[in-house]
Short mmCIF file of C-alpha atoms in Angstrom, two decimals:
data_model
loop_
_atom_site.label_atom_id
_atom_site.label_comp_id
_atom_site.label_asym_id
_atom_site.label_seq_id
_atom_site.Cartn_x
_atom_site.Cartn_y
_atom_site.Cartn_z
CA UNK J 1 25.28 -14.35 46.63
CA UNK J 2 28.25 -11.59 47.34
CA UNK J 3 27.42 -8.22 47.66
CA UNK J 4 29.36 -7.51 44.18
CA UNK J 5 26.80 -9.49 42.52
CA UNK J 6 24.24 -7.91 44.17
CA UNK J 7 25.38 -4.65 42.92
CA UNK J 8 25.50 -5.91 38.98
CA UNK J 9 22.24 -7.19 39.24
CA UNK J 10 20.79 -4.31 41.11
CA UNK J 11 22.54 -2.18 37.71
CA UNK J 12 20.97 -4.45 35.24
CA UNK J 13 17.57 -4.26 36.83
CA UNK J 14 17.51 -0.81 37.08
CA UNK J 15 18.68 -0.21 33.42
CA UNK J 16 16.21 -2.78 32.46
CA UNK J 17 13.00 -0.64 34.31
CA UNK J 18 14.46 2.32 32.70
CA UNK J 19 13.88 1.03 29.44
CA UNK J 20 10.46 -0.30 29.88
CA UNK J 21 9.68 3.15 31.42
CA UNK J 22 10.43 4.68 28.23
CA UNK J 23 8.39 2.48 26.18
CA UNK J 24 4.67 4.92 26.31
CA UNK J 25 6.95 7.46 24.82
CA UNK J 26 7.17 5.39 21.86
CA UNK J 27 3.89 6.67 19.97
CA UNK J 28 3.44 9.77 17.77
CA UNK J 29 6.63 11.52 17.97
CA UNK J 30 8.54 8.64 17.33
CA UNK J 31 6.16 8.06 13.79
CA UNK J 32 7.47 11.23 13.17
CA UNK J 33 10.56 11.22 13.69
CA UNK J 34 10.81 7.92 11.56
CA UNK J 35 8.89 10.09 8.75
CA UNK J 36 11.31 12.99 8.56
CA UNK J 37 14.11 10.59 8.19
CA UNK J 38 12.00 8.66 5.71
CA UNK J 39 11.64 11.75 3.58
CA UNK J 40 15.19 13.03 4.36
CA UNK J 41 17.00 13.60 0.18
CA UNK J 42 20.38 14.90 2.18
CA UNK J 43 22.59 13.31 4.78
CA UNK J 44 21.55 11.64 8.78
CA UNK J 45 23.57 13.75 11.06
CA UNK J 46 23.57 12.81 14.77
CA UNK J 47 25.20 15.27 16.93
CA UNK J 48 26.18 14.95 21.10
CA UNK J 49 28.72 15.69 23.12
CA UNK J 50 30.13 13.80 25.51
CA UNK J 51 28.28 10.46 26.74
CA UNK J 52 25.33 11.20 24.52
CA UNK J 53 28.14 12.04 22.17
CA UNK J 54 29.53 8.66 22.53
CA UNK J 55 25.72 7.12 22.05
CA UNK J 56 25.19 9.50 18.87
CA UNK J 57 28.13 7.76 17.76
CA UNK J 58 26.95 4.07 18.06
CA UNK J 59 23.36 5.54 16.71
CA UNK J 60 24.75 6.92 13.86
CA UNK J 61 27.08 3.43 13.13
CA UNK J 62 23.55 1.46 12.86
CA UNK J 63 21.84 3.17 11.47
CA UNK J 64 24.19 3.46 8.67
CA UNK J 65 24.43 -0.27 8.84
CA UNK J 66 20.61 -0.64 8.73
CA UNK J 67 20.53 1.65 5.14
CA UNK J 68 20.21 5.28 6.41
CA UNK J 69 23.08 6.96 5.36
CA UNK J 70 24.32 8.64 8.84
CA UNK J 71 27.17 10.10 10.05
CA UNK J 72 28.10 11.86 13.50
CA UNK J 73 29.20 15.02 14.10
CA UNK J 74 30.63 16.32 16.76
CA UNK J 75 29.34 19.86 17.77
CA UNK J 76 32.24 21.19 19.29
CA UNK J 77 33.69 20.57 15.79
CA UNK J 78 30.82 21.69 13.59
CA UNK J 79 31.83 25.67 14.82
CA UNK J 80 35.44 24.91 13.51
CA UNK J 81 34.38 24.71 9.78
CA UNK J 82 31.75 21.53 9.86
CA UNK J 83 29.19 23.12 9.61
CA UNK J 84 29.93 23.63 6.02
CA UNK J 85 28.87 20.02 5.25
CA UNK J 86 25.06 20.45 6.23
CA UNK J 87 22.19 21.61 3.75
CA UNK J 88 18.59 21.85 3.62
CA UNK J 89 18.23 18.31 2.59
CA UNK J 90 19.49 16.94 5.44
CA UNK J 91 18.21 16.20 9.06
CA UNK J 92 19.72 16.43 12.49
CA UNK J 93 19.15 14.17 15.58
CA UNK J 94 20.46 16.32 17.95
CA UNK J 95 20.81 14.19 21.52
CA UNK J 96 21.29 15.76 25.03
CA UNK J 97 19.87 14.57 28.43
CA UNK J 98 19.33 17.43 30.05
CA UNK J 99 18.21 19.63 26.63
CA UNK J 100 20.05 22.45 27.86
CA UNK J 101 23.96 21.44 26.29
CA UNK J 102 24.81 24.82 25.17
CA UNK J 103 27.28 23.73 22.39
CA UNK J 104 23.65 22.17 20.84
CA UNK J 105 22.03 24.74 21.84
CA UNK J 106 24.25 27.14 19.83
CA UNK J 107 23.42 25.00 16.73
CA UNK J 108 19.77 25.69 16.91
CA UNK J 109 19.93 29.30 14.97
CA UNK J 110 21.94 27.86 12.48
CA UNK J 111 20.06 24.67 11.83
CA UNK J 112 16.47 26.82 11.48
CA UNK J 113 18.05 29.40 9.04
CA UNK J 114 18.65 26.68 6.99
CA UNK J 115 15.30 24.85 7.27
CA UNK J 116 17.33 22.24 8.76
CA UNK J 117 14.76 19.78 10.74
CA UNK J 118 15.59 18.56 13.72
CA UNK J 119 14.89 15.72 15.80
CA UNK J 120 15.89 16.16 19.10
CA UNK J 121 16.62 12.99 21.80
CA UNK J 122 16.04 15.00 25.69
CA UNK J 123 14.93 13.67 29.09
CA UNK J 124 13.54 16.85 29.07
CA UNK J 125 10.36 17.56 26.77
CA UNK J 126 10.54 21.11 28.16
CA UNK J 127 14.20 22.04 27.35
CA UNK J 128 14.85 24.70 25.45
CA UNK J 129 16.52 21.85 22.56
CA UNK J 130 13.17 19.89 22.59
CA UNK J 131 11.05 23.26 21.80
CA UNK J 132 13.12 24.32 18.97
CA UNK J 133 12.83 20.87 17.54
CA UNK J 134 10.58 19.28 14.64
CA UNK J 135 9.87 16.22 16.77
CA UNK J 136 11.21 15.32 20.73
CA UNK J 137 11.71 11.56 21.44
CA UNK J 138 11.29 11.66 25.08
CA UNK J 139 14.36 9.01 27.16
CA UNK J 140 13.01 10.21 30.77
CA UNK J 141 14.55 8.00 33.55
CA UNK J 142 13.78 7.79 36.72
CA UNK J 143 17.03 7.66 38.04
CA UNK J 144 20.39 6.69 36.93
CA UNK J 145 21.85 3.15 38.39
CA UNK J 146 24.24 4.91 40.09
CA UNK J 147 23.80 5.13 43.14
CA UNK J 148 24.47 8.67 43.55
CA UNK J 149 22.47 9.23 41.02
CA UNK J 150 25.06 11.14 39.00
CA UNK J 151 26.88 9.13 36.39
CA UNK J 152 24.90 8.86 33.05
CA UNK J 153 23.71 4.95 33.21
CA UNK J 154 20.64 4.15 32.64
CA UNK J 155 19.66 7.47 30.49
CA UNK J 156 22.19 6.77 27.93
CA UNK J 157 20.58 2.88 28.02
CA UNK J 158 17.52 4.94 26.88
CA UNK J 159 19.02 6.90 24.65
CA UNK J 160 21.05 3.97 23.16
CA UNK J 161 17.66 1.98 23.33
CA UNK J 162 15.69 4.72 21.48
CA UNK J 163 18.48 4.57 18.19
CA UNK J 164 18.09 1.46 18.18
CA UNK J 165 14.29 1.45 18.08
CA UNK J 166 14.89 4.17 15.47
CA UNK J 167 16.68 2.11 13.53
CA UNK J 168 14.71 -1.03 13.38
CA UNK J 169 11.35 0.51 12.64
CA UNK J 170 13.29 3.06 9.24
CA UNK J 171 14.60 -0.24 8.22
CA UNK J 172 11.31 -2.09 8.35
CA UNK J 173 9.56 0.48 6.45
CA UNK J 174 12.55 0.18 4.25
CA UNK J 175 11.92 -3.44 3.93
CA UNK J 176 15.52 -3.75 4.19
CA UNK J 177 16.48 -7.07 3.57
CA UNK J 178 19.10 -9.73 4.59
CA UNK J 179 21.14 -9.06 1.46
CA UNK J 180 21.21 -5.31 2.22
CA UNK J 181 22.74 -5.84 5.42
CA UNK J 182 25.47 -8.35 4.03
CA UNK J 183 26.15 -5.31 1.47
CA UNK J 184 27.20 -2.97 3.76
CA UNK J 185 28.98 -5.81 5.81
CA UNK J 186 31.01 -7.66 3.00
CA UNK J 187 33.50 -8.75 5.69
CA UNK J 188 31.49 -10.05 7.85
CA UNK J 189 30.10 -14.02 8.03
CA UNK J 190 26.89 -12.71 6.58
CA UNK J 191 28.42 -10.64 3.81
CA UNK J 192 30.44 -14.05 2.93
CA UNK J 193 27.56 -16.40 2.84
CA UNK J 194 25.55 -14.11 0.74
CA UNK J 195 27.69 -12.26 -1.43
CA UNK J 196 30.80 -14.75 -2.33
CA UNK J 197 30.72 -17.02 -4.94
CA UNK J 198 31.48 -20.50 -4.96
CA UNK J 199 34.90 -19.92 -6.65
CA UNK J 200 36.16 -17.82 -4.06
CA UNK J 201 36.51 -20.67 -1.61
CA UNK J 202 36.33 -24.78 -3.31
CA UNK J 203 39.25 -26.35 -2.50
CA UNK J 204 40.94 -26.85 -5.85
CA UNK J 205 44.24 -28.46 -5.09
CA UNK J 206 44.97 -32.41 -4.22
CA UNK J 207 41.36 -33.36 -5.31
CA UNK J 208 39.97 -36.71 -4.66
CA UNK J 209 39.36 -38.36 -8.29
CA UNK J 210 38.97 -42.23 -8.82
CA UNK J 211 37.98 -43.70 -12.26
CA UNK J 212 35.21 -46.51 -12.90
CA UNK J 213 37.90 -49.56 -12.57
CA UNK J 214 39.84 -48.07 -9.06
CA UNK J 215 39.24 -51.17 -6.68
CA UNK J 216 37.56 -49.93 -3.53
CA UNK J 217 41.47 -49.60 -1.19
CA UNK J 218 42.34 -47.22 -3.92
CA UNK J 219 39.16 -44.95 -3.33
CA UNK J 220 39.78 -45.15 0.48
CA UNK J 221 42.98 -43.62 -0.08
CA UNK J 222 41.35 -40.75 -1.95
CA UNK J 223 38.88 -40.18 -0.05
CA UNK J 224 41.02 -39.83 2.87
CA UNK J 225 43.36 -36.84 0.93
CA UNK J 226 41.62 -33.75 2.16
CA UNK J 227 39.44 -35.13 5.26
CA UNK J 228 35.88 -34.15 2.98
CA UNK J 229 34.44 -37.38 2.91
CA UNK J 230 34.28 -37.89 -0.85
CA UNK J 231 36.11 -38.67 -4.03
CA UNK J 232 34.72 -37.39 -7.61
CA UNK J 233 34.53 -39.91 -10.32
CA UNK J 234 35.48 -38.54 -13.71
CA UNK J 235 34.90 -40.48 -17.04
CA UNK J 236 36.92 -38.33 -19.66
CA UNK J 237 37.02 -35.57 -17.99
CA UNK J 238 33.05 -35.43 -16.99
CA UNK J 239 31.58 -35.96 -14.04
CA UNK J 240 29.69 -39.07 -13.48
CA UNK J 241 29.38 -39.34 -9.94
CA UNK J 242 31.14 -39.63 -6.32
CA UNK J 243 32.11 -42.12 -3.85
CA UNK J 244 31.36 -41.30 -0.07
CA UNK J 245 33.16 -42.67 3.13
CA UNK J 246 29.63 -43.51 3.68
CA UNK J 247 29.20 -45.57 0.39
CA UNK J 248 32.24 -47.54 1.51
CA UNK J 249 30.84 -48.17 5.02
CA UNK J 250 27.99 -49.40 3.47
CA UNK J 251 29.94 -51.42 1.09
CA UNK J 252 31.89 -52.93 4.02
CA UNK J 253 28.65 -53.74 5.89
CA UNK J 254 26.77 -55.58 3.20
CA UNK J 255 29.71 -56.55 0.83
CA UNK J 256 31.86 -58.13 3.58
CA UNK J 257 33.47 -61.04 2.02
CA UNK J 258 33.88 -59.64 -1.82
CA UNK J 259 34.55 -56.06 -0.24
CA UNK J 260 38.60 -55.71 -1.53
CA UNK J 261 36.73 -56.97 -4.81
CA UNK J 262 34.62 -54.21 -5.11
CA UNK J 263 35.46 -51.24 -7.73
CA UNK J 264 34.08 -47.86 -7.97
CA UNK J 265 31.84 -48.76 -10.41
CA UNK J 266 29.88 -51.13 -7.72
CA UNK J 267 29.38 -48.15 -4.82
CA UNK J 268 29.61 -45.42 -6.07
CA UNK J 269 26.49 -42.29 -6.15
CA UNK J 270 25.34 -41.74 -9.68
CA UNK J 271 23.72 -38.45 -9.19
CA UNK J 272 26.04 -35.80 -7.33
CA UNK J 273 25.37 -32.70 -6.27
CA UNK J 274 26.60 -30.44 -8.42
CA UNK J 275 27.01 -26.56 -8.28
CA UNK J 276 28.40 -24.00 -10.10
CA UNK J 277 31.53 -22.12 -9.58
CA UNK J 278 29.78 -18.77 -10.33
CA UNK J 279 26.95 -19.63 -7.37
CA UNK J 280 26.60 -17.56 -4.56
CA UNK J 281 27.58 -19.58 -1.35
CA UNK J 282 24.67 -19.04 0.35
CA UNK J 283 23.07 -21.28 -2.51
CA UNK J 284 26.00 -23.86 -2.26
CA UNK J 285 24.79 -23.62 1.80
CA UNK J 286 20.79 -24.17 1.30
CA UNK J 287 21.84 -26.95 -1.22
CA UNK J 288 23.54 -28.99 1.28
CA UNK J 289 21.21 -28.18 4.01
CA UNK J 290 18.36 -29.22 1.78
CA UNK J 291 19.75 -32.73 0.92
CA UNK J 292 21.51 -33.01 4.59
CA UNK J 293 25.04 -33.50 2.82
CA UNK J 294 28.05 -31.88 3.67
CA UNK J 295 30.06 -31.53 0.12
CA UNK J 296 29.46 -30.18 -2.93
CA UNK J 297 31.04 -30.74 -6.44
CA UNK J 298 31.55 -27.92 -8.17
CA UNK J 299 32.09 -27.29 -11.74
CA UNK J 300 32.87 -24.32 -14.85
CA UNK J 301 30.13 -23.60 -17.80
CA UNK J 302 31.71 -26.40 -19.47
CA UNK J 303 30.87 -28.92 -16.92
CA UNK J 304 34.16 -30.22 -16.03
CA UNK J 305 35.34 -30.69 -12.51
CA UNK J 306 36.95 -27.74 -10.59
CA UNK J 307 37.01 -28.14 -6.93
CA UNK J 308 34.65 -29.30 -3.56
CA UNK J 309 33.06 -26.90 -1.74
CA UNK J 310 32.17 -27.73 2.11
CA UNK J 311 29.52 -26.80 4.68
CA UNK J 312 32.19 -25.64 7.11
CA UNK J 313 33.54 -22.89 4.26
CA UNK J 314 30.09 -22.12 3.48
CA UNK J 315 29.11 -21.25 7.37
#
């Protein structure tokens, strides 16, 4: 092992004790803290400057994500006319290492005249920040993982570890739920699986459709149009079931002589899958998963074919 990776796992070890150190501070500070938000009718502010600004910022992004409306301010701006957005409904996480950051510090008079509370994140539980707060979550470290001991490394792990911990627990008591998260994520995989419909992504072009009298060759060529594995049969205009590459292997295994004989009528599935166009895909998803298939036929409110979804779309 090189003395590089020595070095990055010496980091990650350290950064890693830091965090466990911080876990007895987790008690009833932190069930405050959580409260205060709970009960918070205004706006989540988080406020930092510099690296604990930087944390505030990725704080602030979660818990936003997680249902807390949040937002991060930075303090340097808030004396250039920001202030202006904060009221007595809201709460402040105000988050500085040391306690001592003057530009927070200079917040403090404001913030009480306005019966602002404030929850203040300090490896200091004696700083002048975490006195003047409502409730101090205490990110002590040891040391930093550098090895001088002067770059901020493992306290803003601690810091970035507390959010998070912040996070998770207001969402629990939230009982926030998969389907909040995909609504504040619509773009993401989530957001698609559980908020799209069906109709937003069936292929609908170059379908596979054989009748009851197309001889098995014909079906083979439909079923090989757009790589899915299946062909619908339609009887005027209806659906009345589908032919699967792996009803024609079948066909071919036990049918072997009469096999170029065979219509659709004599292999084909009589009872589809069917889903809606209007279904959410994560329904199209749990149907295949429940019946281990990887198509779907999907039709309008007047129960005429309109398109195939697949499990690859629907992941």
């Amino acid at each position: 092992m090189s003395l590089i990776t020595d070095i990055g796992i010496k980091c990650l070890r350290d950064e890693a004790n830091a965090l466990l150190g911080i876990i007895p501070s987790v008690g009833e500070e932190f069930e405050k803290a959580v409260d205060i938000i709970l009960n918070c009718k205004g706006k989540f502010i988080v406020t930092g400057v510099g690296k604990s600004g930087h944390v505030g910022e990725k704080i602030a992004a979660t818990m936003a994500s997680l249902g807390t409306p949040s937002f991060f301010v930075n303090p340097l701006d808030a004396f250039h006319g920001d202030l202006g957005m904060l009221d007595s409904r809201d709460v402040v996480l105000a988050i500085s290492y040391s306690g001592n950051t003057d530009e927070l510090l200079r917040l403090i008079p404001f913030l009480i005249d306005r019966n602002i509370p404030i929850i203040s994140m300090t490896g200091n539980t004696d700083s002048l920040l975490a006195q003047y707060s409502s409730c101090n979550l205490n990110v002590a470290v040891e040391r930093e993982a550098d090895p001088l001991n002067l770059a901020p490394t493992s306290s803003t792990t601690a810091q970035m570890a507390m959010g998070d911990a912040l996070a998770i627990a207001l969402s629990k008591v939230r009982n926030f739920k998969e389907t909040d998260f995909a609504r504040f994520h619509p773009g993401g995989t989530l957001g698609k699986r559980l908020l799209a419909r069906v109709k937003d992504y069936m292929i609908t072009t170059n379908l596979p459709v054989v009748h009851l009298s197309n001889k098995v060759s014909d079906t083979i060529i439909e079923i090989s149009k757009n790589k899915m594995g299946i062909a619908v049969v339609l009887e005027s205009e209806k659906i009345i079931g589908v032919v699967t590459d792996g009803d024609v292997r079948r066909a071919m295994q036990y049918k072997q002589d009469e096999f170029f004989q065979l219509s659709v009528r004599d292999i084909m599935s009589t009872s589809p899958k069917i889903i809606n166009q209007m279904a959410k895909l994560s329904q199209a998803s749990d149907l295949m998963r429940k019946h281990n298939i990887h198509s779907l036929i999907v039709e309008n409110d007047s129960h005429e074919f309109v398109g195939i979804i697949d499990s690859f779309t629907c992941s």
